[in-house]
mmCIF file of C-alpha atoms in Angstrom:
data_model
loop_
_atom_site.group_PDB
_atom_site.id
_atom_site.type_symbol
_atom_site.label_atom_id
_atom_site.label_comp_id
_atom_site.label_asym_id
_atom_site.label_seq_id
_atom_site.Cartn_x
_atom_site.Cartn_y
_atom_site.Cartn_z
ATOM 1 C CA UNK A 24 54.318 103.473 114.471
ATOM 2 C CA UNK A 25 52.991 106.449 113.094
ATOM 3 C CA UNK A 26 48.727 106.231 112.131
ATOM 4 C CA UNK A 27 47.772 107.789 108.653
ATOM 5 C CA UNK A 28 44.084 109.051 109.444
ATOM 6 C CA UNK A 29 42.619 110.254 106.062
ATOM 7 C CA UNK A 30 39.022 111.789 105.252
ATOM 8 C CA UNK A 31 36.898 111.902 104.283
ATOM 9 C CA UNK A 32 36.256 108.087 103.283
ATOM 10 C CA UNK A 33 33.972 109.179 100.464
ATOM 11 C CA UNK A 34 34.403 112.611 98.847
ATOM 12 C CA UNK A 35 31.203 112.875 96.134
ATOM 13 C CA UNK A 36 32.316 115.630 93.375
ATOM 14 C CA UNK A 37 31.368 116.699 90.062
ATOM 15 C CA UNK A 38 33.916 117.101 87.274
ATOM 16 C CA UNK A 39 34.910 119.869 86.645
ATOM 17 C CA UNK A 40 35.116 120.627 90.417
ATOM 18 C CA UNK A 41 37.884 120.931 93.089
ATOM 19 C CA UNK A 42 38.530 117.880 95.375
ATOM 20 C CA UNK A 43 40.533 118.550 98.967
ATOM 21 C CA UNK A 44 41.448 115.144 100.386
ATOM 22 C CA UNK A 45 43.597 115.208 103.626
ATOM 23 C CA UNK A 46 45.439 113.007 105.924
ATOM 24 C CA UNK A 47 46.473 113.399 109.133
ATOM 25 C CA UNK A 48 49.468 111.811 111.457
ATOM 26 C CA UNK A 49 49.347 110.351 114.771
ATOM 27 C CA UNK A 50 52.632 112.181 114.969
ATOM 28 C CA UNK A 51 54.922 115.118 113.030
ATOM 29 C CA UNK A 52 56.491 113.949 110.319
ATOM 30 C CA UNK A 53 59.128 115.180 107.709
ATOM 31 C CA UNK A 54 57.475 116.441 104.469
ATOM 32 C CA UNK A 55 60.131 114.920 102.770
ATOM 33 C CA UNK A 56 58.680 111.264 103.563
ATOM 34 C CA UNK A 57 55.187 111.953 102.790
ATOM 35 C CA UNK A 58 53.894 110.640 99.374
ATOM 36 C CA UNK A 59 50.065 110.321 97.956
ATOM 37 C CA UNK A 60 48.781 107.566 95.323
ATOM 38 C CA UNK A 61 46.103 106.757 92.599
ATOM 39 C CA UNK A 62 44.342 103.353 92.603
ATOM 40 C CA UNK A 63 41.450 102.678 90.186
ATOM 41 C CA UNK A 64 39.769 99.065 90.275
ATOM 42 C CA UNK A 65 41.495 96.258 89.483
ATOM 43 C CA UNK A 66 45.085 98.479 88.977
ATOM 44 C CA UNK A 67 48.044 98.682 90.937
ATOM 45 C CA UNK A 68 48.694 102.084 92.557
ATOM 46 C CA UNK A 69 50.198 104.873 91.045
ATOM 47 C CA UNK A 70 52.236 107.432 92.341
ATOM 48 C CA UNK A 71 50.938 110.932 91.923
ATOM 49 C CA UNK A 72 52.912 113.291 94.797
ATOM 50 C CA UNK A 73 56.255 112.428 96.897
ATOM 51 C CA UNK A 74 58.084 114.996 99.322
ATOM 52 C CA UNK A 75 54.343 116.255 100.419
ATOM 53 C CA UNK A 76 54.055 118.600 97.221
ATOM 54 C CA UNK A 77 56.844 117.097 94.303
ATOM 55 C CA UNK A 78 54.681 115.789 91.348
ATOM 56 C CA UNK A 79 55.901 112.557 89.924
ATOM 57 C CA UNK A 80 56.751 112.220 86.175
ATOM 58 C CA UNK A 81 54.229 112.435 83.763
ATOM 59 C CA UNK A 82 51.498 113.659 86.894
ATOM 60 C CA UNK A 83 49.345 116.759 85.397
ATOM 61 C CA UNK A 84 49.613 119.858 87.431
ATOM 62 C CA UNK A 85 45.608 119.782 88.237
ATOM 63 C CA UNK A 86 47.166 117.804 91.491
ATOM 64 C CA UNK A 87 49.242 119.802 93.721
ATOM 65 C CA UNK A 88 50.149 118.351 97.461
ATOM 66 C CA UNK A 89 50.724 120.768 100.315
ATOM 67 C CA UNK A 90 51.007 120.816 104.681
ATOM 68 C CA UNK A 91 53.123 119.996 107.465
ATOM 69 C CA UNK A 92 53.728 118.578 110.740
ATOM 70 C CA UNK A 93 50.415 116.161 111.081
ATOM 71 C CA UNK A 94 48.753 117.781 108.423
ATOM 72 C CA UNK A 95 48.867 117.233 104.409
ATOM 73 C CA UNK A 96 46.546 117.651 101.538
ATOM 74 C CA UNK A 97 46.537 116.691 98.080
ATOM 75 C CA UNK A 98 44.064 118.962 95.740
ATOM 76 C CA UNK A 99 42.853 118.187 92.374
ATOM 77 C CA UNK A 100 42.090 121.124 91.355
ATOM 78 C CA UNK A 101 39.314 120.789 88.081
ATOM 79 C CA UNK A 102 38.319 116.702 88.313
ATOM 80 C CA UNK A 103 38.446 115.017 85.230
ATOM 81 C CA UNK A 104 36.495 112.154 84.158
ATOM 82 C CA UNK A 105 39.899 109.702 85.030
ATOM 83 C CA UNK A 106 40.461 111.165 87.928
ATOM 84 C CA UNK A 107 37.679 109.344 89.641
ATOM 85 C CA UNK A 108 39.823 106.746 91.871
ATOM 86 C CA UNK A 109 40.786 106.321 95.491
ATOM 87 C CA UNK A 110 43.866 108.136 96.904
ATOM 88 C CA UNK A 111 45.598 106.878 99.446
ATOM 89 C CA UNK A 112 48.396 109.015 101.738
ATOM 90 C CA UNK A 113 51.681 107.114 102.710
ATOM 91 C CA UNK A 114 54.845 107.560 104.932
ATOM 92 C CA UNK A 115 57.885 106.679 105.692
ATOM 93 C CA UNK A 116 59.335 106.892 108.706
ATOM 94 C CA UNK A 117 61.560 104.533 111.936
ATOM 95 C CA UNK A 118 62.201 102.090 109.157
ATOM 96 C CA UNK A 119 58.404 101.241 108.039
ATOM 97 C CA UNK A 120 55.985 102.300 105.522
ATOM 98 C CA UNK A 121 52.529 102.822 106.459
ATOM 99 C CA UNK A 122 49.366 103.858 104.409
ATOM 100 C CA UNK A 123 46.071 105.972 105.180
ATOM 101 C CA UNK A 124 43.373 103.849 104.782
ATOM 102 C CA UNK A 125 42.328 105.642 101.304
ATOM 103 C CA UNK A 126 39.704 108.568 99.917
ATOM 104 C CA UNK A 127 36.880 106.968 97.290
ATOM 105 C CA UNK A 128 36.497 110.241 94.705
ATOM 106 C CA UNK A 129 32.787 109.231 92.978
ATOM 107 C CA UNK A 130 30.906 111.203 90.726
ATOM 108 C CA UNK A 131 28.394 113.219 92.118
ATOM 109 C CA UNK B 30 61.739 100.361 81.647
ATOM 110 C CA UNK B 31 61.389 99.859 85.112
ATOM 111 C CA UNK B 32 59.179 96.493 85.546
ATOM 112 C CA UNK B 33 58.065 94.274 88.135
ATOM 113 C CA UNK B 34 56.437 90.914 87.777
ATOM 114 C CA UNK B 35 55.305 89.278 90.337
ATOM 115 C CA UNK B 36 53.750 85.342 90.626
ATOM 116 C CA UNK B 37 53.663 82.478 92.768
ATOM 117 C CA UNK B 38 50.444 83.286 94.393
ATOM 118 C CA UNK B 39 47.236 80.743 94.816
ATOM 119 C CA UNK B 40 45.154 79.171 96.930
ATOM 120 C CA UNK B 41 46.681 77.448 100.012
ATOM 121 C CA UNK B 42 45.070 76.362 103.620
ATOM 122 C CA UNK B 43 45.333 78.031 106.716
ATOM 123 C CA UNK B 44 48.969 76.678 108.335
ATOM 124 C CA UNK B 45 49.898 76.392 105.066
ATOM 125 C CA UNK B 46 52.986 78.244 103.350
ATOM 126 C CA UNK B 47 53.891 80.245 99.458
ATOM 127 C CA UNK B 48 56.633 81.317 98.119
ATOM 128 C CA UNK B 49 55.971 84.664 95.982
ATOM 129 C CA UNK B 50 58.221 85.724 93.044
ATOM 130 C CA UNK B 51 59.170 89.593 91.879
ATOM 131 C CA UNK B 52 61.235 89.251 88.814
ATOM 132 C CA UNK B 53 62.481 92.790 88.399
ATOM 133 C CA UNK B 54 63.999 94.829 85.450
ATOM 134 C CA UNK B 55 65.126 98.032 83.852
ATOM 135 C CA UNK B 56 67.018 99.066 86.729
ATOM 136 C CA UNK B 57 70.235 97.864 89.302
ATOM 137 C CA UNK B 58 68.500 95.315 90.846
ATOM 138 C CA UNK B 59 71.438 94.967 93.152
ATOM 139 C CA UNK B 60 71.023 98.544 94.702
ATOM 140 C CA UNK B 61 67.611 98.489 94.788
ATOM 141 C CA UNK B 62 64.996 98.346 97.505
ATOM 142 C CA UNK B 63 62.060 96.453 96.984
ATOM 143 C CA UNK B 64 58.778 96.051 99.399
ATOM 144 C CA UNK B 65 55.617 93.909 99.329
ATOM 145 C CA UNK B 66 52.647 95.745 99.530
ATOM 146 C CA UNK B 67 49.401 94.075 99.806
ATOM 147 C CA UNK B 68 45.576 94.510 99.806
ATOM 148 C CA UNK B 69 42.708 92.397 100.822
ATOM 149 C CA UNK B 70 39.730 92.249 99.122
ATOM 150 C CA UNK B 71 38.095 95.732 99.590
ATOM 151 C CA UNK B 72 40.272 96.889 101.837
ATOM 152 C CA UNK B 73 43.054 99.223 101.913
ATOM 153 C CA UNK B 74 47.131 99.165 101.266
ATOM 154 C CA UNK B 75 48.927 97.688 104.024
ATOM 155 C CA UNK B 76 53.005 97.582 103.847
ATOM 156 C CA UNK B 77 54.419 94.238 104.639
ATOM 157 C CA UNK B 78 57.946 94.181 104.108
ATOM 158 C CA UNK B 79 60.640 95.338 102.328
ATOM 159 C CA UNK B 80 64.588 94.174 101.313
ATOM 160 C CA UNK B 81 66.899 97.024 101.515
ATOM 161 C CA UNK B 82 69.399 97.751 99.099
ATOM 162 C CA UNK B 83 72.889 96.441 98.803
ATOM 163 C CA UNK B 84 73.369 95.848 102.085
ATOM 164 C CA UNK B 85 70.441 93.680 102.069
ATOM 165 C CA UNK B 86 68.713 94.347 105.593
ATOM 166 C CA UNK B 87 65.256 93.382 105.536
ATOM 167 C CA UNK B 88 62.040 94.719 107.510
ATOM 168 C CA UNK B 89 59.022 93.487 108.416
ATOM 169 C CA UNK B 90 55.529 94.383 109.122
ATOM 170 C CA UNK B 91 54.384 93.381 112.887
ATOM 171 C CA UNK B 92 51.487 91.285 111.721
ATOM 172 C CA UNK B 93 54.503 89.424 109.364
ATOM 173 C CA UNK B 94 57.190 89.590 111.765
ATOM 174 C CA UNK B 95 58.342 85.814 112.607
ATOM 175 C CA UNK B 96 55.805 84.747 109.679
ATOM 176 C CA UNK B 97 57.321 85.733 106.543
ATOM 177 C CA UNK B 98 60.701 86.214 105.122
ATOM 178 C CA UNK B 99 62.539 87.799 102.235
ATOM 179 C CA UNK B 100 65.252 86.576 99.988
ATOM 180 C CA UNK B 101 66.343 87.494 96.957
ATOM 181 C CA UNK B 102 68.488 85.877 93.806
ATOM 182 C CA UNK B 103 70.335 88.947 92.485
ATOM 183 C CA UNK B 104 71.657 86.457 88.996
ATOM 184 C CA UNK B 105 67.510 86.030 88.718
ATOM 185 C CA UNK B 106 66.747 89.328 89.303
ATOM 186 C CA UNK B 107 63.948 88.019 91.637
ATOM 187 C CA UNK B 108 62.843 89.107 95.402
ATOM 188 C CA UNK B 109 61.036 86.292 97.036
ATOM 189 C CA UNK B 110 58.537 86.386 99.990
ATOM 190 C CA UNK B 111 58.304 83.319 101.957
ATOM 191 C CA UNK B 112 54.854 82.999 103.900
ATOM 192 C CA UNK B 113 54.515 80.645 106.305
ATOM 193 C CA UNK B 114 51.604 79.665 108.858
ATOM 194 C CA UNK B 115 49.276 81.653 106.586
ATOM 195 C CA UNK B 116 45.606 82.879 108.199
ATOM 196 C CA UNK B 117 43.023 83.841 106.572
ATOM 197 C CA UNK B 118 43.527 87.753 106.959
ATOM 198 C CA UNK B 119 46.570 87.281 105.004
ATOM 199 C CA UNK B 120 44.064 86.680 101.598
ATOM 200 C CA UNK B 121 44.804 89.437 99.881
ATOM 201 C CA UNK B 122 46.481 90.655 96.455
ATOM 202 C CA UNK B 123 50.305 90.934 96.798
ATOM 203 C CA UNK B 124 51.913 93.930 94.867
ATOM 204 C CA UNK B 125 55.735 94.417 94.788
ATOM 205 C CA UNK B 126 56.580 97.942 94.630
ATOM 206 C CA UNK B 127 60.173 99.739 93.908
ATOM 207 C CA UNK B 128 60.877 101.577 97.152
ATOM 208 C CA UNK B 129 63.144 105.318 95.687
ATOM 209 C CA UNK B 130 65.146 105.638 98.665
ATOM 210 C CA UNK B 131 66.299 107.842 100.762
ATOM 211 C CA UNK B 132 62.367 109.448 100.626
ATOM 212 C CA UNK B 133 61.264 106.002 100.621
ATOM 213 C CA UNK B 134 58.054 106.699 97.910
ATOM 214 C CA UNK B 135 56.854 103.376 95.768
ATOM 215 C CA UNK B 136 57.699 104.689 92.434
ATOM 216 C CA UNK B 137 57.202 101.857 90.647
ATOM 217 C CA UNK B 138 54.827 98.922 91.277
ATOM 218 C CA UNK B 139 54.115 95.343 89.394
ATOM 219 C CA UNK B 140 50.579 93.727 88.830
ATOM 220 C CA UNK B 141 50.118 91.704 91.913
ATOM 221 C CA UNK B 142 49.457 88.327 92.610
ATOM 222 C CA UNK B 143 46.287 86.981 94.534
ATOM 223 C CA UNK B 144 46.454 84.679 97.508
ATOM 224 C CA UNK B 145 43.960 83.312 98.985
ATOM 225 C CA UNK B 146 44.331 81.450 102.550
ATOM 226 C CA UNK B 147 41.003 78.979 103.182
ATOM 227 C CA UNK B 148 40.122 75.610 103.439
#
């Protein structure tokens, strides 16, 4: 089973600001199975990046997803006020589906 | 619209067993593949288990495996998780998520459902 490592657990930004969260596999894995979610309190995830770097509908371009191998990052570029949330990577690979254990983004 | 609605959860004792519910719509329920996703308090996502298309081939989570089990009702439109010999470390909030295969992403995702295993 491959291990989604992600850091750092608490990333403390301003708005306004850039935020660089990565995550890291235990073992390569295809960009094409590596997707990145949203989850504010009390929501269900949303889906913000699939295929390491395709936006999903409706996602503004302030988040952009890159890497390769065991190593992927998802960048919001200027935070905005909503954008305060944890992130969380995910895969997909051997027939499971496993998760990093999440990013908190707080105001600084 | 795509939407997911899940229910059945509550609050059972350890050994017991739930049935949960995802009554799905807005898309070909028939083709699609569906997971359980779930979260315990404060904690992070964990995958569980997810039914797979037409063909219907299921897969499991090892800390589910031999535990739970998934059915589904295509005239209902429903996916069911059965849990049985529930622990406490399987309290948690119960989220059934539209798996976009072949990349495999959740796309889509319902509400969740809260269970909670104690005596």
């Amino acid at each position: 089973e491959i291990v989604l490592a992600q850091s750092p657990g608490t990333l403390s930004v301003s708005p306004g600001e850039r935020a660089t969260l990565s995550c890291r596999a235990s073992q390569s894995l295809s960009s094409s199975f590596l997707a990145w979610y949203q989850q504010k309190p009390g929501q269900a995830p949303r889906l913000l990046v699939y295929s390491t770097s395709t936006r999903a509908t409706g996602i503004p371009d302030r988040f952009s997803g890159s890497g390769s191998g065991t190593d992927f990052t998802l960048t919001i570029s200027r935070l905005e006020p909503e954008d305060f949330a944890v992130y969380y990577c995910q895969q997909y690979g051997g027939l499971s589906w496993t998760f990093g254990q999440g990013t908190k983004v707080e105001i600084k | 619209e795509v939407q997911l609605l899940e229910s059945g959860g509550g609050l059972v004792q350890p050994g017991g067993s739930l049935r949960l519910s995802c009554e799905a719509s807005g898309f070909s329920f028939r083709d699609s593949v569906l997971a359980w996703v779930r979260q315990a308090p404060g904690k992070g996502l964990e995958w569980i288990a997810t039914f797979g298309g037409y063909g219907g081939s299921t897969f499991y989570a090892e800390s589910v495996k031999g535990r739970f089990s998934l059915s589904r009702d295509t005239s209902k439109n429903t996916l069911y998780l059965q849990m049985n010999s529930l622990r406490a470390e399987d309290s948690a909030i119960y989220f059934c998520a539209n798996s976009n295969p072949p990349l495999n992403y959740f796309d889509y995702w319902g509400q969740g459902t809260r269970v909670t295993v104690s005596s």
